């Protein structure tokens, strides 16, 4: 699991690097999305316990001994929430990009300096 | 160059914050605290096979209500941002290239099954991996297929808005019914728990997930339609 956590942290780093260096608006949105994915993988892998199965208590797992057979369900529930919020935020940001592009016909963030001082 | 260096330093700092966690990581050997409680008591308390669903819909149901609200706000925001564009004068009707034969045939064949699969996912949310959000996303992907093949396809906004608002209002209503008839807001036990592991079990969880599935499906379809043009 250490490998998975390392990979997730690396993905977050890549996302933040992209967020800070890219100039294309769509690439900025994508970078935020990548960082988000890293965070989600990190959260799920924290809840993982070696050799256990998904927290679905059907006949293969059984109710009585389930505590020793399933992984932690709480981070998974949190990640489910995080994914949906992520989709909502991405859709909203992309529609801002569409509006900005309709106004100035440019996707380069350095063309939008109206609020900069 | 300096800007890039600063960006690299910030990104590395962010990684470094997490790096400590990676180095001192002790893999857990057992469930602890609240997770243990959930897994031990959930089957007798709520009767849902999928523990994640029980947590999302009931134990942390209030979070999910907030989540649905955020998604609704985002859909409204997208509609507000993008619908204003239509009032600006259009330079003639855009001509789209007609979709290829493969896409057409595939869509005709698959889109009913995609919607059916979405409904299956949210109806079985308490029994198998899946649930309202996933099912809603699958339904929206069916709608996306339709948009790809028929670019001029218009959704019936009246029906969509009614479906979405009714689903949202019923979700809150089910929560209040739990408050009145059972232990608290969004408690699923005001309906009989039924036989563990069957479709009509786990009290109000399938009802809530069906409502969420309809709401998410209609909202994502609306977002797709707004992003389309």
Tab-separated table of C-alpha atoms in Angstrom:
chain	number	residue	atom	x	y	z
A	1	UNK	CA	0.000	0.000	0.000
A	2	UNK	CA	2.980	2.256	0.480
A	3	UNK	CA	3.514	2.188	-3.285
A	4	UNK	CA	-0.095	3.234	-3.884
A	5	UNK	CA	0.165	6.103	-1.394
A	6	UNK	CA	3.409	7.218	-3.017
A	7	UNK	CA	1.774	7.137	-6.421
A	8	UNK	CA	-1.190	9.147	-5.132
A	9	UNK	CA	1.082	11.792	-3.600
A	10	UNK	CA	3.051	11.989	-6.848
A	11	UNK	CA	-0.200	12.466	-8.793
A	12	UNK	CA	-1.167	15.322	-6.488
A	13	UNK	CA	2.246	16.876	-7.017
A	14	UNK	CA	1.886	16.625	-10.800
A	15	UNK	CA	-1.563	18.222	-10.583
A	16	UNK	CA	-0.324	21.153	-8.496
A	17	UNK	CA	2.707	21.644	-10.762
A	18	UNK	CA	0.382	21.784	-13.760
A	19	UNK	CA	-1.969	24.148	-11.947
A	20	UNK	CA	0.874	26.600	-11.367
A	21	UNK	CA	2.749	26.414	-14.675
A	22	UNK	CA	0.191	25.850	-17.445
A	23	UNK	CA	-1.178	28.876	-19.297
A	24	UNK	CA	-4.059	27.189	-21.108
A	25	UNK	CA	-7.300	27.516	-19.136
A	26	UNK	CA	-8.535	24.032	-20.003
A	27	UNK	CA	-5.220	22.536	-18.940
A	28	UNK	CA	-5.534	24.346	-15.604
A	29	UNK	CA	-8.945	22.761	-15.057
A	30	UNK	CA	-7.498	19.373	-16.004
A	31	UNK	CA	-4.588	19.850	-13.593
A	32	UNK	CA	-6.961	20.514	-10.718
A	33	UNK	CA	-8.829	17.375	-11.730
A	34	UNK	CA	-5.578	15.362	-11.676
A	35	UNK	CA	-4.678	16.647	-8.205
A	36	UNK	CA	-8.170	15.702	-7.064
A	37	UNK	CA	-7.761	12.167	-8.415
A	38	UNK	CA	-4.519	11.832	-6.472
A	39	UNK	CA	-6.286	12.845	-3.280
A	40	UNK	CA	-9.064	10.345	-3.907
A	41	UNK	CA	-6.638	7.478	-4.514
A	42	UNK	CA	-4.799	8.506	-1.338
A	43	UNK	CA	-7.973	8.413	0.737
A	44	UNK	CA	-9.079	5.032	-0.559
A	45	UNK	CA	-5.643	3.503	-0.017
A	46	UNK	CA	-5.556	4.755	3.596
A	47	UNK	CA	-8.633	2.647	4.303
A	48	UNK	CA	-7.189	-0.470	2.677
A	49	UNK	CA	-6.279	-3.427	4.867
A	50	UNK	CA	-4.120	-6.148	3.359
A	51	UNK	CA	-5.893	-9.289	2.187
A	52	UNK	CA	-9.419	-8.022	2.782
A	53	UNK	CA	-12.369	-7.521	0.471
A	54	UNK	CA	-14.888	-4.766	-0.317
A	55	UNK	CA	-17.337	-3.821	2.463
A	56	UNK	CA	-20.316	-5.580	0.892
A	57	UNK	CA	-21.675	-8.093	3.361
A	58	UNK	CA	-23.192	-10.663	1.005
A	59	UNK	CA	-23.139	-14.429	1.493
A	60	UNK	CA	-19.466	-14.658	0.475
A	61	UNK	CA	-18.406	-12.492	3.430
A	62	UNK	CA	-21.105	-13.252	5.976
A	63	UNK	CA	-22.433	-10.930	8.648
A	64	UNK	CA	-20.983	-12.568	11.740
A	65	UNK	CA	-17.299	-12.432	10.860
A	66	UNK	CA	-17.450	-9.371	8.628
A	67	UNK	CA	-15.289	-7.192	10.913
A	68	UNK	CA	-12.259	-9.356	10.119
A	69	UNK	CA	-12.912	-9.633	6.401
A	70	UNK	CA	-13.674	-6.188	4.965
A	71	UNK	CA	-11.710	-2.979	4.439
A	72	UNK	CA	-12.605	0.344	6.030
A	73	UNK	CA	-15.878	1.637	4.460
A	74	UNK	CA	-15.686	5.200	5.845
A	75	UNK	CA	-12.990	6.600	3.475
A	76	UNK	CA	-14.824	5.021	0.544
A	77	UNK	CA	-18.028	6.836	1.486
A	78	UNK	CA	-16.071	10.089	1.790
A	79	UNK	CA	-14.438	9.577	-1.614
A	80	UNK	CA	-17.847	8.949	-3.172
A	81	UNK	CA	-18.847	12.415	-1.958
A	82	UNK	CA	-15.549	13.912	-3.117
A	83	UNK	CA	-15.925	12.518	-6.654
A	84	UNK	CA	-19.395	13.997	-7.095
A	85	UNK	CA	-18.309	17.403	-5.783
A	86	UNK	CA	-15.280	17.190	-8.103
A	87	UNK	CA	-17.508	16.629	-11.136
A	88	UNK	CA	-19.691	19.580	-10.135
A	89	UNK	CA	-16.679	21.865	-9.700
A	90	UNK	CA	-15.149	20.756	-13.025
A	91	UNK	CA	-18.400	21.400	-14.902
A	92	UNK	CA	-18.705	24.854	-13.360
A	93	UNK	CA	-15.079	25.747	-14.142
A	94	UNK	CA	-15.383	24.564	-17.737
A	95	UNK	CA	-18.461	26.706	-18.243
A	96	UNK	CA	-16.496	29.708	-16.924
A	97	UNK	CA	-13.835	28.846	-19.514
A	98	UNK	CA	-16.478	28.755	-22.243
A	99	UNK	CA	-17.778	32.170	-21.171
A	100	UNK	CA	-14.274	33.650	-21.091
A	101	UNK	CA	-13.460	32.221	-24.503
A	102	UNK	CA	-16.680	33.627	-25.957
A	103	UNK	CA	-15.637	37.061	-24.718
A	104	UNK	CA	-11.999	37.286	-25.817
A	105	UNK	CA	-11.500	34.274	-28.125
A	106	UNK	CA	-8.427	33.238	-26.184
A	107	UNK	CA	-7.620	30.369	-23.838
A	108	UNK	CA	-4.345	31.848	-22.595
A	109	UNK	CA	-4.634	32.972	-18.993
A	110	UNK	CA	-2.160	35.850	-19.524
A	111	UNK	CA	-4.775	37.552	-21.731
A	112	UNK	CA	-7.047	37.963	-18.739
A	113	UNK	CA	-5.407	40.658	-16.654
A	114	UNK	CA	-8.456	42.786	-15.885
A	115	UNK	CA	-8.457	41.886	-12.198
A	116	UNK	CA	-4.681	41.967	-11.783
A	117	UNK	CA	-2.937	44.943	-10.164
B	1	UNK	CA	12.268	30.839	-15.175
B	2	UNK	CA	11.902	32.174	-11.633
B	3	UNK	CA	8.182	31.590	-11.866
B	4	UNK	CA	8.770	27.964	-12.829
B	5	UNK	CA	11.211	27.499	-9.963
B	6	UNK	CA	8.692	28.928	-7.501
B	7	UNK	CA	5.986	26.651	-8.913
B	8	UNK	CA	8.274	23.651	-8.566
B	9	UNK	CA	9.089	24.598	-4.976
B	10	UNK	CA	5.403	24.976	-4.091
B	11	UNK	CA	4.560	21.616	-5.681
B	12	UNK	CA	7.456	19.952	-3.872
B	13	UNK	CA	6.391	21.536	-0.576
B	14	UNK	CA	2.930	20.105	-1.110
B	15	UNK	CA	4.437	16.664	-1.749
B	16	UNK	CA	6.690	17.081	1.295
B	17	UNK	CA	3.666	17.694	3.559
B	18	UNK	CA	2.365	14.290	2.518
B	19	UNK	CA	5.790	12.659	2.395
B	20	UNK	CA	5.987	12.403	6.164
B	21	UNK	CA	2.792	10.370	6.117
B	22	UNK	CA	4.261	8.032	3.492
B	23	UNK	CA	7.485	7.376	5.401
B	24	UNK	CA	5.828	6.739	8.751
B	25	UNK	CA	2.945	4.791	7.278
B	26	UNK	CA	1.764	1.879	9.435
B	27	UNK	CA	-0.616	-0.323	7.520
B	28	UNK	CA	-3.710	-0.922	9.669
B	29	UNK	CA	-4.357	-4.510	10.682
B	30	UNK	CA	-7.908	-4.157	11.852
B	31	UNK	CA	-10.905	-1.891	11.623
B	32	UNK	CA	-11.002	0.649	14.392
B	33	UNK	CA	-13.372	3.125	15.943
B	34	UNK	CA	-16.398	4.155	13.990
B	35	UNK	CA	-15.686	1.831	11.017
B	36	UNK	CA	-15.827	-1.189	13.330
B	37	UNK	CA	-19.136	-0.015	14.768
B	38	UNK	CA	-20.578	0.470	11.298
B	39	UNK	CA	-19.541	-2.950	9.984
B	40	UNK	CA	-20.613	-4.767	13.163
B	41	UNK	CA	-24.003	-3.186	13.710
B	42	UNK	CA	-25.154	-2.062	10.273
B	43	UNK	CA	-26.696	-5.394	9.058
B	44	UNK	CA	-29.001	-5.643	12.070
B	45	UNK	CA	-29.570	-1.903	12.413
B	46	UNK	CA	-30.244	-0.853	8.820
B	47	UNK	CA	-30.241	-4.083	6.809
B	48	UNK	CA	-28.255	-2.909	3.774
B	49	UNK	CA	-25.768	-5.372	2.262
B	50	UNK	CA	-23.470	-2.615	0.983
B	51	UNK	CA	-22.017	-0.884	4.038
B	52	UNK	CA	-20.784	2.097	1.999
B	53	UNK	CA	-24.352	2.747	0.857
B	54	UNK	CA	-25.606	2.558	4.439
B	55	UNK	CA	-22.995	5.119	5.495
B	56	UNK	CA	-23.650	7.442	2.556
B	57	UNK	CA	-27.443	7.340	2.701
B	58	UNK	CA	-28.218	6.944	6.395
B	59	UNK	CA	-25.365	7.360	8.874
B	60	UNK	CA	-24.043	10.362	6.975
B	61	UNK	CA	-27.229	11.127	5.096
B	62	UNK	CA	-27.017	14.798	5.899
B	63	UNK	CA	-23.701	15.002	4.021
B	64	UNK	CA	-25.348	13.431	1.007
B	65	UNK	CA	-28.193	15.942	1.128
B	66	UNK	CA	-25.565	18.683	1.088
B	67	UNK	CA	-23.763	16.941	-1.765
B	68	UNK	CA	-26.942	16.806	-3.836
B	69	UNK	CA	-27.429	20.499	-3.063
B	70	UNK	CA	-23.907	21.311	-4.286
B	71	UNK	CA	-24.519	19.379	-7.496
B	72	UNK	CA	-27.821	21.226	-7.961
B	73	UNK	CA	-26.090	24.576	-7.413
B	74	UNK	CA	-23.385	23.664	-9.924
B	75	UNK	CA	-25.996	22.649	-12.502
B	76	UNK	CA	-27.830	25.932	-11.925
B	77	UNK	CA	-24.573	27.856	-12.182
B	78	UNK	CA	-23.717	26.191	-15.496
B	79	UNK	CA	-27.196	26.975	-16.804
B	80	UNK	CA	-26.949	30.627	-15.732
B	81	UNK	CA	-23.467	31.059	-17.213
B	82	UNK	CA	-24.155	29.400	-20.526
B	83	UNK	CA	-27.778	30.190	-21.296
B	84	UNK	CA	-27.094	33.945	-21.421
B	85	UNK	CA	-25.013	33.279	-24.500
B	86	UNK	CA	-28.069	32.254	-26.466
B	87	UNK	CA	-29.563	35.743	-26.297
B	88	UNK	CA	-26.609	37.137	-28.202
B	89	UNK	CA	-27.263	37.250	-31.951
B	90	UNK	CA	-26.377	33.992	-33.613
B	91	UNK	CA	-24.500	33.948	-36.891
B	92	UNK	CA	-26.909	31.721	-38.719
B	93	UNK	CA	-27.812	28.165	-37.884
B	94	UNK	CA	-24.743	25.999	-37.458
B	95	UNK	CA	-24.508	23.023	-39.768
B	96	UNK	CA	-23.161	19.909	-38.101
B	97	UNK	CA	-21.469	17.080	-39.875
B	98	UNK	CA	-23.844	14.108	-39.748
B	99	UNK	CA	-22.808	11.304	-37.407
B	100	UNK	CA	-21.217	8.212	-38.856
B	101	UNK	CA	-23.148	5.031	-39.488
B	102	UNK	CA	-21.347	3.183	-36.692
B	103	UNK	CA	-22.281	5.803	-34.102
B	104	UNK	CA	-25.885	5.932	-35.295
B	105	UNK	CA	-26.436	2.187	-35.229
B	106	UNK	CA	-24.591	1.842	-31.940
B	107	UNK	CA	-26.691	4.541	-30.317
B	108	UNK	CA	-29.954	3.098	-31.592
B	109	UNK	CA	-28.944	-0.256	-30.219
B	110	UNK	CA	-27.369	0.774	-26.929
B	111	UNK	CA	-29.058	3.873	-25.513
B	112	UNK	CA	-32.162	2.101	-24.100
B	113	UNK	CA	-29.914	-0.454	-22.447
B	114	UNK	CA	-27.634	2.228	-21.025
B	115	UNK	CA	-30.600	3.939	-19.363
B	116	UNK	CA	-31.851	0.568	-18.133
B	117	UNK	CA	-28.424	-0.244	-16.715
B	118	UNK	CA	-28.374	3.101	-14.917
B	119	UNK	CA	-31.728	2.312	-13.337
B	120	UNK	CA	-30.444	-1.131	-12.383
B	121	UNK	CA	-27.409	0.411	-10.693
B	122	UNK	CA	-29.391	2.786	-8.521
B	123	UNK	CA	-32.089	0.237	-7.663
B	124	UNK	CA	-29.426	-2.229	-6.494
B	125	UNK	CA	-27.381	0.380	-4.641
B	126	UNK	CA	-27.971	-1.277	-1.269
B	127	UNK	CA	-27.077	-4.765	-2.528
B	128	UNK	CA	-24.096	-4.342	-4.829
B	129	UNK	CA	-21.451	-1.759	-5.681
B	130	UNK	CA	-23.342	1.168	-7.120
B	131	UNK	CA	-25.894	3.711	-6.085
B	132	UNK	CA	-27.737	6.851	-7.010
B	133	UNK	CA	-24.792	8.948	-8.138
B	134	UNK	CA	-23.257	6.222	-10.265
B	135	UNK	CA	-26.595	5.278	-11.808
B	136	UNK	CA	-27.359	8.910	-12.550
B	137	UNK	CA	-23.983	9.317	-14.250
B	138	UNK	CA	-24.657	6.230	-16.417
B	139	UNK	CA	-28.052	7.637	-17.468
B	140	UNK	CA	-26.397	10.950	-18.345
B	141	UNK	CA	-23.867	9.063	-20.491
B	142	UNK	CA	-26.821	7.618	-22.443
B	143	UNK	CA	-28.043	11.171	-23.016
B	144	UNK	CA	-24.522	12.157	-24.118
B	145	UNK	CA	-24.703	9.406	-26.747
B	146	UNK	CA	-27.923	10.936	-28.080
B	147	UNK	CA	-26.278	14.371	-28.264
B	148	UNK	CA	-23.359	12.928	-30.225
B	149	UNK	CA	-25.604	11.434	-32.862
B	150	UNK	CA	-28.338	14.077	-33.021
B	151	UNK	CA	-26.661	17.452	-32.366
B	152	UNK	CA	-29.999	19.269	-32.651
B	153	UNK	CA	-31.671	17.001	-30.112
B	154	UNK	CA	-33.504	19.031	-27.462
B	155	UNK	CA	-34.380	17.704	-24.049
B	156	UNK	CA	-37.882	18.264	-22.763
B	157	UNK	CA	-37.082	20.932	-20.183
B	158	UNK	CA	-40.508	21.022	-18.566
B	159	UNK	CA	-40.457	17.289	-17.833
B	160	UNK	CA	-36.795	17.398	-16.742
B	161	UNK	CA	-37.337	20.302	-14.357
B	162	UNK	CA	-40.418	18.686	-12.862
B	163	UNK	CA	-38.660	15.356	-12.430
B	164	UNK	CA	-35.653	17.002	-10.838
B	165	UNK	CA	-37.589	19.205	-8.419
B	166	UNK	CA	-39.977	16.415	-7.455
B	167	UNK	CA	-37.063	14.057	-6.769
B	168	UNK	CA	-35.276	16.701	-4.679
B	169	UNK	CA	-38.381	17.615	-2.687
B	170	UNK	CA	-39.259	13.953	-2.114
B	171	UNK	CA	-35.751	13.315	-0.828
B	172	UNK	CA	-36.208	15.945	1.886
B	173	UNK	CA	-39.731	14.638	2.532
B	174	UNK	CA	-38.406	11.089	3.058
B	175	UNK	CA	-35.862	12.557	5.474
B	176	UNK	CA	-38.610	14.326	7.436
B	177	UNK	CA	-40.696	11.117	7.473
B	178	UNK	CA	-37.708	9.442	9.112
B	179	UNK	CA	-37.674	12.225	11.681
B	180	UNK	CA	-41.374	11.789	12.438
B	181	UNK	CA	-41.763	8.001	12.262
B	182	UNK	CA	-38.294	6.719	13.225
B	183	UNK	CA	-35.254	7.861	15.174
B	184	UNK	CA	-34.060	10.897	13.217
B	185	UNK	CA	-33.675	12.855	10.013
B	186	UNK	CA	-33.083	10.518	7.019
B	187	UNK	CA	-33.538	7.422	9.194
B	188	UNK	CA	-34.436	4.567	6.836
B	189	UNK	CA	-36.318	2.454	9.395
B	190	UNK	CA	-39.782	3.937	8.997
B	191	UNK	CA	-40.275	1.381	6.218
B	192	UNK	CA	-39.946	-2.312	7.132
B	193	UNK	CA	-36.372	-3.599	6.833
B	194	UNK	CA	-37.533	-6.677	4.930
B	195	UNK	CA	-35.502	-9.792	4.280
B	196	UNK	CA	-31.749	-9.100	4.348
B	197	UNK	CA	-30.253	-9.179	0.863
B	198	UNK	CA	-33.399	-8.824	-1.255
B	199	UNK	CA	-34.334	-5.937	-3.531
B	200	UNK	CA	-37.089	-4.616	-1.251
B	201	UNK	CA	-35.037	-4.486	1.913
B	202	UNK	CA	-33.125	-1.921	3.964
B	203	UNK	CA	-36.148	0.304	4.607
B	204	UNK	CA	-36.022	3.618	2.781
B	205	UNK	CA	-32.502	3.270	1.322
B	206	UNK	CA	-33.671	2.082	-2.155
B	207	UNK	CA	-36.289	4.861	-2.198
B	208	UNK	CA	-33.709	7.517	-1.354
B	209	UNK	CA	-31.194	6.172	-3.864
B	210	UNK	CA	-33.815	6.045	-6.615
B	211	UNK	CA	-34.660	9.697	-5.960
B	212	UNK	CA	-30.960	10.629	-5.932
B	213	UNK	CA	-30.423	8.654	-9.147
B	214	UNK	CA	-33.232	10.492	-10.945
B	215	UNK	CA	-32.039	13.862	-9.659
B	216	UNK	CA	-28.388	13.298	-10.571
B	217	UNK	CA	-29.332	11.860	-13.978
B	218	UNK	CA	-31.482	14.845	-14.899
B	219	UNK	CA	-28.967	17.366	-13.522
B	220	UNK	CA	-26.002	15.879	-15.387
B	221	UNK	CA	-28.081	15.682	-18.586
B	222	UNK	CA	-28.926	19.371	-18.155
B	223	UNK	CA	-25.231	20.219	-17.661
B	224	UNK	CA	-24.350	18.227	-20.793
B	225	UNK	CA	-26.989	20.017	-22.834
B	226	UNK	CA	-25.744	23.402	-21.655
B	227	UNK	CA	-22.124	22.525	-22.396
B	228	UNK	CA	-23.107	21.189	-25.828
B	229	UNK	CA	-23.681	24.486	-27.609
